[in-house]
Short mmCIF file of C-alpha atoms and ligand atoms in Angstrom, two decimals:
data_model
loop_
_atom_site.label_atom_id
_atom_site.label_comp_id
_atom_site.label_asym_id
_atom_site.label_seq_id
_atom_site.Cartn_x
_atom_site.Cartn_y
_atom_site.Cartn_z
CA MET B 1 -27.03 -26.16 -42.32
CA ILE B 2 -28.40 -23.67 -39.80
CA GLN B 3 -28.66 -25.29 -36.36
CA ASN B 4 -29.50 -23.23 -33.34
CA LYS B 5 -32.14 -22.26 -30.87
CA TYR B 6 -34.77 -21.05 -33.34
CA HIS B 7 -34.47 -23.89 -35.83
CA ALA B 8 -35.78 -27.45 -35.70
CA ASN B 9 -33.44 -30.14 -34.42
CA GLU B 10 -33.14 -33.52 -36.12
CA LYS B 11 -36.36 -34.80 -34.52
CA GLY B 12 -38.19 -31.64 -35.52
CA TYR B 13 -38.31 -29.96 -32.11
CA TYR B 14 -38.20 -26.23 -31.58
CA GLY B 15 -37.55 -26.25 -27.84
CA ASP B 16 -40.48 -28.23 -26.41
CA PHE B 17 -42.62 -28.03 -29.53
CA GLY B 18 -42.81 -30.00 -32.77
CA GLY B 19 -41.97 -33.65 -33.36
CA ALA B 20 -44.00 -36.14 -35.39
CA TYR B 21 -47.05 -37.68 -33.71
CA ILE B 22 -48.42 -39.86 -36.49
CA PRO B 23 -50.30 -43.12 -36.95
CA GLU B 24 -48.31 -46.22 -37.91
CA MET B 25 -49.68 -46.17 -41.49
CA LEU B 26 -47.88 -42.91 -42.22
CA TYR B 27 -44.59 -43.82 -40.61
CA SER B 28 -42.66 -44.93 -43.70
CA ASN B 29 -43.78 -41.87 -45.71
CA VAL B 30 -42.93 -39.37 -43.02
CA GLU B 31 -39.70 -41.15 -42.12
CA TYR B 32 -38.56 -41.14 -45.75
CA LEU B 33 -39.30 -37.44 -45.95
CA ARG B 34 -37.55 -36.78 -42.64
CA THR B 35 -34.34 -38.51 -43.64
CA ASN B 36 -34.25 -37.17 -47.22
CA TYR B 37 -35.82 -33.71 -47.38
CA LEU B 38 -32.65 -31.74 -46.67
CA ARG B 39 -30.59 -33.74 -49.14
CA ILE B 40 -33.26 -33.27 -51.83
CA ILE B 41 -33.76 -29.53 -51.16
CA GLU B 42 -30.04 -28.84 -51.12
CA ASN B 43 -29.41 -30.73 -54.37
CA PRO B 44 -28.23 -28.17 -56.98
CA GLU B 45 -30.65 -29.49 -59.63
CA PHE B 46 -33.60 -29.13 -57.26
CA GLN B 47 -32.44 -25.62 -56.33
CA LEU B 48 -32.10 -24.65 -59.97
CA GLU B 49 -35.60 -25.79 -60.91
CA PHE B 50 -37.15 -24.33 -57.74
CA ASN B 51 -35.53 -20.95 -58.26
CA GLN B 52 -36.34 -20.87 -61.95
CA LEU B 53 -40.03 -21.53 -61.28
CA LEU B 54 -40.08 -18.91 -58.50
CA LYS B 55 -38.67 -16.40 -60.97
CA ASP B 56 -40.46 -17.15 -64.24
CA TYR B 57 -43.70 -18.73 -63.01
CA VAL B 58 -44.40 -17.01 -59.68
CA GLY B 59 -42.84 -13.68 -60.70
CA ARG B 60 -40.24 -13.40 -57.94
CA PRO B 61 -38.66 -11.44 -56.48
CA SER B 62 -41.87 -9.86 -55.22
CA PRO B 63 -41.41 -6.08 -54.82
CA LEU B 64 -40.58 -4.40 -51.53
CA TYR B 65 -42.74 -1.29 -51.73
CA PHE B 66 -42.24 1.86 -49.67
CA ALA B 67 -45.74 2.82 -48.56
CA ARG B 68 -45.42 6.59 -48.38
CA ARG B 69 -48.90 7.57 -47.22
CA LEU B 70 -49.14 4.70 -44.74
CA SER B 71 -45.73 5.77 -43.41
CA GLU B 72 -46.88 9.36 -42.97
CA THR B 73 -49.98 8.16 -41.16
CA TYR B 74 -48.04 6.13 -38.58
CA GLY B 75 -44.78 8.09 -38.39
CA ALA B 76 -42.30 5.41 -39.42
CA SER B 77 -40.82 4.10 -42.68
CA ILE B 78 -43.15 1.29 -43.65
CA PHE B 79 -42.29 -1.12 -46.45
CA LEU B 80 -44.67 -3.75 -47.80
CA LYS B 81 -43.40 -7.11 -49.01
CA ARG B 82 -45.76 -7.70 -51.90
CA GLU B 83 -46.53 -11.42 -51.73
CA ASP B 84 -49.97 -10.41 -53.02
CA LEU B 85 -48.40 -9.92 -56.44
CA ASN B 86 -47.30 -13.55 -56.75
CA HIS B 87 -49.01 -15.81 -59.27
CA THR B 88 -52.26 -17.03 -57.63
CA GLY B 89 -52.28 -14.03 -55.29
CA ALA B 90 -50.50 -15.06 -52.09
CA HIS B 91 -47.33 -16.48 -50.58
CA LYS B 92 -48.72 -20.04 -50.66
CA ILE B 93 -47.33 -20.76 -54.13
CA ASN B 94 -43.71 -20.55 -52.89
CA ASN B 95 -44.35 -23.62 -50.78
CA THR B 96 -46.50 -25.61 -53.20
CA ILE B 97 -43.82 -25.33 -55.89
CA GLY B 98 -41.25 -26.69 -53.44
CA GLN B 99 -43.50 -29.53 -52.34
CA ILE B 100 -44.65 -30.58 -55.82
CA LEU B 101 -40.98 -30.90 -56.82
CA MET B 102 -40.46 -32.99 -53.68
CA ALA B 103 -43.48 -35.17 -54.58
CA ARG B 104 -42.14 -35.73 -58.09
CA GLN B 105 -38.74 -36.61 -56.68
CA MET B 106 -40.42 -39.26 -54.50
CA GLY B 107 -42.35 -40.71 -57.47
CA LYS B 108 -45.80 -39.83 -56.11
CA THR B 109 -48.67 -39.61 -58.60
CA ARG B 110 -51.50 -38.17 -56.55
CA ILE B 111 -51.60 -34.89 -54.61
CA ILE B 112 -53.89 -34.01 -51.71
CA ALA B 113 -54.20 -30.78 -49.75
CA GLU B 114 -56.36 -28.99 -47.18
CA THR B 115 -57.40 -25.40 -47.59
CA GLY B 116 -59.07 -22.65 -45.56
CA ALA B 117 -59.34 -19.46 -47.58
CA GLY B 118 -58.77 -21.52 -50.69
CA GLN B 119 -55.42 -19.88 -51.41
CA HIS B 120 -53.46 -23.02 -50.59
CA GLY B 121 -55.96 -25.12 -52.52
CA VAL B 122 -55.58 -22.88 -55.56
CA ALA B 123 -51.78 -22.85 -55.23
CA THR B 124 -51.77 -26.65 -54.99
CA ALA B 125 -54.23 -27.17 -57.87
CA THR B 126 -52.05 -24.81 -59.92
CA VAL B 127 -48.81 -26.72 -59.47
CA ALA B 128 -50.63 -30.05 -59.87
CA ALA B 129 -51.89 -28.82 -63.26
CA LEU B 130 -48.38 -27.66 -64.10
CA MET B 131 -46.92 -31.08 -63.30
CA ASN B 132 -49.91 -33.05 -64.66
CA LEU B 133 -50.73 -34.78 -61.36
CA GLU B 134 -54.13 -35.75 -59.95
CA CYS B 135 -55.22 -33.35 -57.19
CA VAL B 136 -57.84 -33.59 -54.43
CA VAL B 137 -58.45 -30.61 -52.13
CA TYR B 138 -60.35 -30.87 -48.82
CA MET B 139 -62.16 -27.73 -47.74
CA GLY B 140 -64.58 -27.02 -44.89
CA ALA B 141 -68.14 -26.65 -46.16
CA LEU B 142 -68.39 -23.16 -44.57
CA ASP B 143 -65.23 -22.07 -46.35
CA VAL B 144 -66.55 -23.50 -49.64
CA GLN B 145 -69.39 -21.00 -49.20
CA ARG B 146 -67.40 -17.94 -48.11
CA GLN B 147 -64.57 -18.40 -50.62
CA ALA B 148 -66.58 -19.27 -53.73
CA PRO B 149 -64.21 -17.62 -56.27
CA ASN B 150 -61.34 -19.83 -55.13
CA VAL B 151 -63.49 -22.97 -55.32
CA ALA B 152 -64.26 -22.09 -58.94
CA ARG B 153 -60.57 -21.57 -59.68
CA MET B 154 -59.59 -24.95 -58.20
CA LYS B 155 -62.25 -26.69 -60.29
CA MET B 156 -61.12 -24.95 -63.46
CA LEU B 157 -57.57 -26.07 -62.68
CA GLY B 158 -58.80 -29.66 -62.68
CA ALA B 159 -58.79 -30.37 -58.94
CA THR B 160 -61.53 -32.24 -57.13
CA VAL B 161 -62.80 -30.11 -54.23
CA VAL B 162 -64.27 -32.15 -51.37
CA PRO B 163 -66.47 -30.14 -48.93
CA VAL B 164 -66.03 -31.28 -45.31
CA HIS B 165 -69.11 -31.18 -43.08
CA SER B 166 -67.63 -32.17 -39.70
CA GLY B 167 -66.84 -29.80 -36.79
CA ASN B 168 -67.01 -26.11 -37.61
CA LYS B 169 -66.73 -26.96 -41.31
CA THR B 170 -63.49 -24.97 -41.53
CA LEU B 171 -59.73 -25.48 -41.84
CA LYS B 172 -59.15 -27.87 -38.92
CA ASP B 173 -61.87 -30.19 -40.22
CA ALA B 174 -60.48 -30.07 -43.76
CA THR B 175 -57.05 -31.01 -42.36
CA ASN B 176 -58.53 -33.98 -40.48
CA GLU B 177 -60.06 -35.27 -43.73
CA ALA B 178 -56.83 -34.79 -45.68
CA ILE B 179 -54.92 -36.80 -43.07
CA ARG B 180 -57.59 -39.53 -43.25
CA ASP B 181 -57.13 -39.69 -47.03
CA TRP B 182 -53.33 -39.83 -46.63
CA ILE B 183 -53.60 -42.77 -44.21
CA GLN B 184 -55.75 -44.63 -46.75
CA ASN B 185 -53.42 -43.90 -49.68
CA PRO B 186 -49.89 -43.80 -48.28
CA GLU B 187 -48.28 -45.41 -51.35
CA ASN B 188 -49.09 -43.09 -54.25
CA THR B 189 -50.16 -39.89 -52.45
CA PHE B 190 -48.16 -36.84 -51.41
CA TYR B 191 -49.84 -34.53 -48.90
CA ILE B 192 -48.93 -30.91 -49.64
CA ILE B 193 -49.45 -29.19 -46.28
CA GLY B 194 -50.16 -25.47 -46.60
CA SER B 195 -48.48 -24.04 -43.54
CA VAL B 196 -45.68 -24.61 -41.02
CA VAL B 197 -47.80 -27.18 -39.22
CA GLY B 198 -48.07 -30.98 -39.24
CA PRO B 199 -45.50 -33.62 -38.33
CA HIS B 200 -41.78 -33.03 -38.76
CA PRO B 201 -40.32 -32.37 -41.31
CA TYR B 202 -43.23 -30.30 -42.65
CA PRO B 203 -42.80 -27.22 -40.42
CA ASP B 204 -39.11 -26.96 -41.25
CA MET B 205 -39.56 -27.87 -44.92
CA VAL B 206 -42.30 -25.27 -45.42
CA SER B 207 -40.26 -22.64 -43.51
CA ARG B 208 -37.34 -23.25 -45.86
CA PHE B 209 -39.50 -22.94 -48.98
CA GLN B 210 -41.03 -19.70 -47.65
CA SER B 211 -37.69 -18.31 -46.45
CA VAL B 212 -37.21 -16.78 -49.89
CA ILE B 213 -39.38 -13.94 -48.53
CA SER B 214 -36.83 -12.78 -45.92
CA GLU B 215 -33.92 -13.59 -48.23
CA GLU B 216 -35.33 -11.05 -50.68
CA ILE B 217 -36.25 -8.52 -47.98
CA LYS B 218 -32.60 -8.33 -46.91
CA ILE B 219 -31.38 -7.61 -50.43
CA GLN B 220 -34.18 -5.18 -51.26
CA LEU B 221 -33.96 -3.28 -47.99
CA LEU B 222 -30.21 -2.87 -48.37
CA GLU B 223 -30.80 -1.43 -51.83
CA LYS B 224 -33.47 0.99 -50.65
CA THR B 225 -32.19 2.06 -47.23
CA GLY B 226 -28.55 1.02 -46.99
CA ARG B 227 -29.47 -1.44 -44.21
CA GLU B 228 -30.40 -5.06 -44.64
CA ASN B 229 -32.16 -5.42 -41.28
CA PRO B 230 -35.43 -3.67 -40.46
CA ASP B 231 -36.30 -2.64 -36.90
CA LYS B 232 -39.59 -4.53 -36.99
CA ILE B 233 -41.19 -7.19 -39.16
CA ILE B 234 -44.93 -7.72 -38.92
CA ALA B 235 -46.83 -10.71 -40.27
CA CYS B 236 -50.17 -12.38 -39.65
CA VAL B 237 -50.24 -15.93 -38.31
CA GLY B 238 -52.73 -18.63 -39.18
CA GLY B 239 -50.50 -21.68 -39.07
CA GLY B 240 -47.59 -19.32 -39.53
CA SER B 241 -46.01 -19.93 -42.95
CA ASN B 242 -45.91 -16.37 -44.29
CA ALA B 243 -44.59 -15.20 -40.91
CA ALA B 244 -42.00 -18.00 -40.86
CA GLY B 245 -40.83 -16.96 -44.31
CA ALA B 246 -40.69 -13.27 -43.41
CA PHE B 247 -38.88 -13.96 -40.09
CA TYR B 248 -36.56 -16.76 -41.21
CA HIS B 249 -33.33 -14.93 -42.00
CA PHE B 250 -33.81 -12.58 -39.05
CA LEU B 251 -34.48 -15.22 -36.39
CA ASP B 252 -30.94 -15.10 -35.02
CA ASN B 253 -30.64 -11.32 -35.10
CA GLU B 254 -32.31 -10.21 -31.87
CA ASN B 255 -32.10 -6.55 -32.95
CA VAL B 256 -34.89 -7.25 -35.41
CA GLU B 257 -38.19 -7.25 -33.57
CA LEU B 258 -40.55 -9.95 -34.81
CA ILE B 259 -44.25 -9.21 -34.51
CA ALA B 260 -46.84 -11.92 -35.12
CA VAL B 261 -50.53 -11.13 -35.37
CA GLU B 262 -53.25 -13.68 -34.76
CA ALA B 263 -56.97 -13.41 -35.45
CA GLU B 264 -58.87 -12.38 -32.34
CA GLY B 265 -62.27 -12.87 -34.01
CA LEU B 266 -64.95 -11.27 -31.82
CA GLY B 267 -62.66 -11.00 -28.77
CA ILE B 268 -60.32 -13.11 -26.63
CA ASN B 269 -62.97 -13.87 -23.99
CA THR B 270 -65.86 -14.59 -26.32
CA HIS B 271 -64.96 -18.15 -27.36
CA GLN B 272 -65.24 -16.74 -30.87
CA THR B 273 -61.53 -16.35 -31.53
CA ALA B 274 -58.50 -17.92 -33.19
CA ALA B 275 -55.90 -16.19 -30.98
CA THR B 276 -54.02 -19.34 -30.00
CA THR B 277 -51.22 -17.79 -27.98
CA ALA B 278 -53.68 -15.74 -25.93
CA ILE B 279 -55.68 -18.73 -24.65
CA GLY B 280 -53.94 -21.88 -25.92
CA LYS B 281 -52.15 -24.63 -24.01
CA THR B 282 -49.68 -27.28 -25.08
CA GLY B 283 -51.27 -30.21 -26.86
CA ILE B 284 -51.06 -32.27 -30.02
CA ILE B 285 -52.78 -31.33 -33.25
CA HIS B 286 -52.29 -32.69 -36.75
CA GLY B 287 -49.12 -34.57 -35.87
CA SER B 288 -47.32 -31.86 -33.95
CA LYS B 289 -46.91 -30.87 -30.31
CA THR B 290 -47.70 -27.18 -30.13
CA LEU B 291 -49.92 -24.54 -28.57
CA LEU B 292 -53.57 -25.00 -29.33
CA MET B 293 -56.93 -23.80 -28.08
CA GLN B 294 -58.56 -26.41 -25.87
CA THR B 295 -61.70 -26.76 -23.81
CA SER B 296 -61.31 -27.47 -20.07
CA ASP B 297 -61.51 -31.21 -20.78
CA GLY B 298 -58.76 -31.09 -23.39
CA GLN B 299 -60.88 -31.17 -26.55
CA ILE B 300 -59.86 -28.86 -29.36
CA GLU B 301 -61.80 -25.61 -29.09
CA GLU B 302 -63.56 -24.61 -32.30
CA PRO B 303 -61.83 -21.48 -33.63
CA TYR B 304 -63.50 -18.48 -35.17
CA SER B 305 -62.28 -15.68 -37.41
CA ILE B 306 -63.84 -13.63 -40.20
CA SER B 307 -60.76 -14.65 -42.16
CA ALA B 308 -60.83 -18.25 -43.40
CA GLY B 309 -57.02 -18.44 -43.66
CA LEU B 310 -56.56 -17.61 -39.96
CA ASP B 311 -59.44 -19.72 -38.68
CA TYR B 312 -57.28 -22.44 -37.09
CA PRO B 313 -57.08 -23.52 -33.42
CA GLY B 314 -53.30 -23.94 -33.33
CA ILE B 315 -50.06 -22.44 -34.59
CA GLY B 316 -46.96 -24.11 -35.95
CA PRO B 317 -44.34 -25.33 -33.43
CA LEU B 318 -41.79 -22.70 -34.52
CA HIS B 319 -44.24 -19.97 -33.52
CA ALA B 320 -45.13 -21.67 -30.24
CA HIS B 321 -41.40 -21.60 -29.49
CA LEU B 322 -41.01 -17.97 -30.59
CA PHE B 323 -43.91 -17.12 -28.28
CA VAL B 324 -42.73 -18.88 -25.12
CA THR B 325 -39.14 -17.68 -25.55
CA GLY B 326 -40.36 -14.13 -26.18
CA ARG B 327 -38.36 -13.95 -29.42
CA ALA B 328 -41.50 -12.82 -31.22
CA LYS B 329 -44.22 -10.59 -29.77
CA PHE B 330 -47.72 -11.84 -30.37
CA TYR B 331 -50.68 -9.55 -30.88
CA ALA B 332 -54.27 -10.24 -31.86
CA ALA B 333 -56.56 -8.21 -34.09
CA THR B 334 -60.35 -8.50 -34.09
CA ASP B 335 -62.53 -8.96 -37.16
CA HIS B 336 -63.51 -5.31 -36.91
CA GLU B 337 -59.94 -4.05 -36.54
CA ALA B 338 -58.90 -6.07 -39.59
CA LEU B 339 -61.74 -4.63 -41.67
CA VAL B 340 -60.82 -1.08 -40.64
CA ALA B 341 -57.16 -1.73 -41.46
CA ALA B 342 -58.08 -3.20 -44.87
CA LYS B 343 -60.10 -0.12 -45.71
CA LEU B 344 -57.35 2.23 -44.59
CA LEU B 345 -54.67 0.46 -46.64
CA THR B 346 -56.94 0.45 -49.67
CA ARG B 347 -57.64 4.17 -49.46
CA LEU B 348 -54.07 5.22 -48.58
CA GLU B 349 -52.13 3.02 -50.98
CA GLY B 350 -54.59 1.67 -53.54
CA ILE B 351 -53.95 -1.89 -52.41
CA ILE B 352 -56.81 -4.20 -51.38
CA PRO B 353 -55.26 -6.76 -49.02
CA ALA B 354 -56.44 -10.27 -48.22
CA LEU B 355 -58.43 -10.30 -44.98
CA GLU B 356 -55.66 -12.40 -43.43
CA SER B 357 -53.01 -9.81 -44.30
CA ALA B 358 -55.26 -7.02 -43.03
CA HIS B 359 -54.74 -8.43 -39.52
CA ALA B 360 -51.04 -7.57 -39.77
CA PHE B 361 -51.88 -3.96 -40.62
CA ALA B 362 -54.36 -3.78 -37.75
CA VAL B 363 -51.54 -3.74 -35.16
CA LEU B 364 -49.99 -0.55 -36.52
CA PRO B 365 -52.02 1.59 -34.09
CA LYS B 366 -51.06 -0.78 -31.22
CA VAL B 367 -47.29 -1.02 -31.56
CA ARG B 368 -45.21 1.95 -30.56
CA LEU B 369 -43.41 3.16 -33.68
CA LYS B 370 -40.51 5.57 -33.59
CA GLN B 371 -39.84 8.19 -36.24
CA ASN B 372 -37.30 6.87 -38.78
CA GLU B 373 -37.84 3.31 -37.67
CA ILE B 374 -37.88 0.82 -40.55
CA VAL B 375 -40.87 -1.50 -40.49
CA VAL B 376 -41.59 -4.29 -42.97
CA ILE B 377 -45.11 -5.69 -43.20
CA ASN B 378 -45.57 -8.94 -45.04
CA LEU B 379 -48.55 -8.38 -47.33
CA SER B 380 -49.30 -12.08 -47.65
CA GLY B 381 -52.09 -11.94 -50.22
CA ARG B 382 -54.50 -9.90 -52.29
CA GLY B 383 -58.12 -9.23 -51.42
CA ASP B 384 -60.04 -10.34 -54.52
CA LYS B 385 -61.32 -13.47 -52.78
CA ASP B 386 -62.66 -11.35 -49.89
CA MET B 387 -64.65 -8.78 -51.85
CA GLU B 388 -67.99 -10.21 -50.78
CA THR B 389 -67.03 -9.96 -47.10
CA TYR B 390 -65.68 -6.44 -47.56
CA LEU B 391 -68.82 -5.27 -49.34
CA LYS B 392 -71.08 -6.82 -46.70
CA SER B 393 -69.23 -4.90 -44.00
CA ASN B 394 -70.53 -1.58 -45.39
CA PHE B 395 -67.52 -0.03 -47.07
C1 PLP G 401 -53.27 -18.90 -45.90
C2 PLP G 401 -53.04 -17.48 -45.74
C3 PLP G 401 -52.54 -16.95 -44.52
C4 PLP G 401 -52.37 -17.77 -43.29
O1 PLP G 401 -51.46 -18.82 -43.39
P1 PLP G 401 -50.01 -18.75 -42.78
O2 PLP G 401 -49.51 -20.13 -42.91
O3 PLP G 401 -50.14 -18.31 -41.35
O4 PLP G 401 -49.25 -17.78 -43.58
C5 PLP G 401 -52.25 -15.60 -44.47
N1 PLP G 401 -52.44 -14.80 -45.54
C6 PLP G 401 -52.94 -15.26 -46.71
C7 PLP G 401 -53.14 -14.31 -47.84
C8 PLP G 401 -53.24 -16.61 -46.84
O5 PLP G 401 -53.73 -17.06 -48.01
#
């Protein structure tokens, strides 16, 4: 077992961040998961089934693609980790497959989830269909509107989609409702959390399920360049699961520069932002002590981003720790910068990225790249769900 300064300790702390701040009703569920998740994940039968599904159902390994024209544009060797080519169109499925196997192992019969862009909802509804389990997905009413194609997919997959009308009607509010449901149904229900957030052991469990991304990058990069470590890895951060997966096997190698990109929305100082590390303070959200955006009286500040998957007022505790220790550099990209980056990638490489992923590409003009430097960008998802937003922005 890996145990060191960038991994969760037994209580789920990454430095000062993490832990499990949960109501009494959830204690036995979370405690069972905490004391058993490693044993279950490391069981050879679990590993076999997990890996088989990743291969035959998800389509892994996802390609590592050398983006020639993008590389020429920025003067470095840029490789794209193509999580957009996974079944259901994003990295989220890696985690939902892991968690549905965990749920089955624990004898749970009902699955709940929260979703922002709808990618996690679709990935959860997909594995629930696969395993023939009841599935309820909570989604902010605003996101139900702006991600209509994913709502349709979830319904076709047999899930019940519950629009949430509280707060900003986005991801945070959907998560609140999912937790409320979990508290009311602790016996039969497994909550499949969609990112490296929530009470311990979720952040570590989700990181481990997503770590297949960096495991593959090492092998693929060695094949293509003769080196298994890139100079830089860039990933967008909502809660931080695709970044956690892309960083995981490089966390202890300080020669690999980790670059995390948050959604700046309309600007850091506009109160219309989701750039947690830029303005956040330590607090507790959704069962975890981490950095989050707060008003002066300690209420959670409503986040904003054009991208539903990044529209969250916190980040996972691993990322809070990577930020305060300086292990990862955090940048923010505005709505406009993300749209420009999405258009550029599309025209240079013929790849339409998810709006979330476009934020990662938006930092290319901001980071200093050296000739011959090897850069990996985690292309977390495809852009089909965002076509309406792209078209509205005058492409
Ligand atoms: C959900 C989502 C994200 C943001 O979630 P993380 O947990 O930060 O990875 C990023 N990209 C895509 C395509 C998503 O669907």
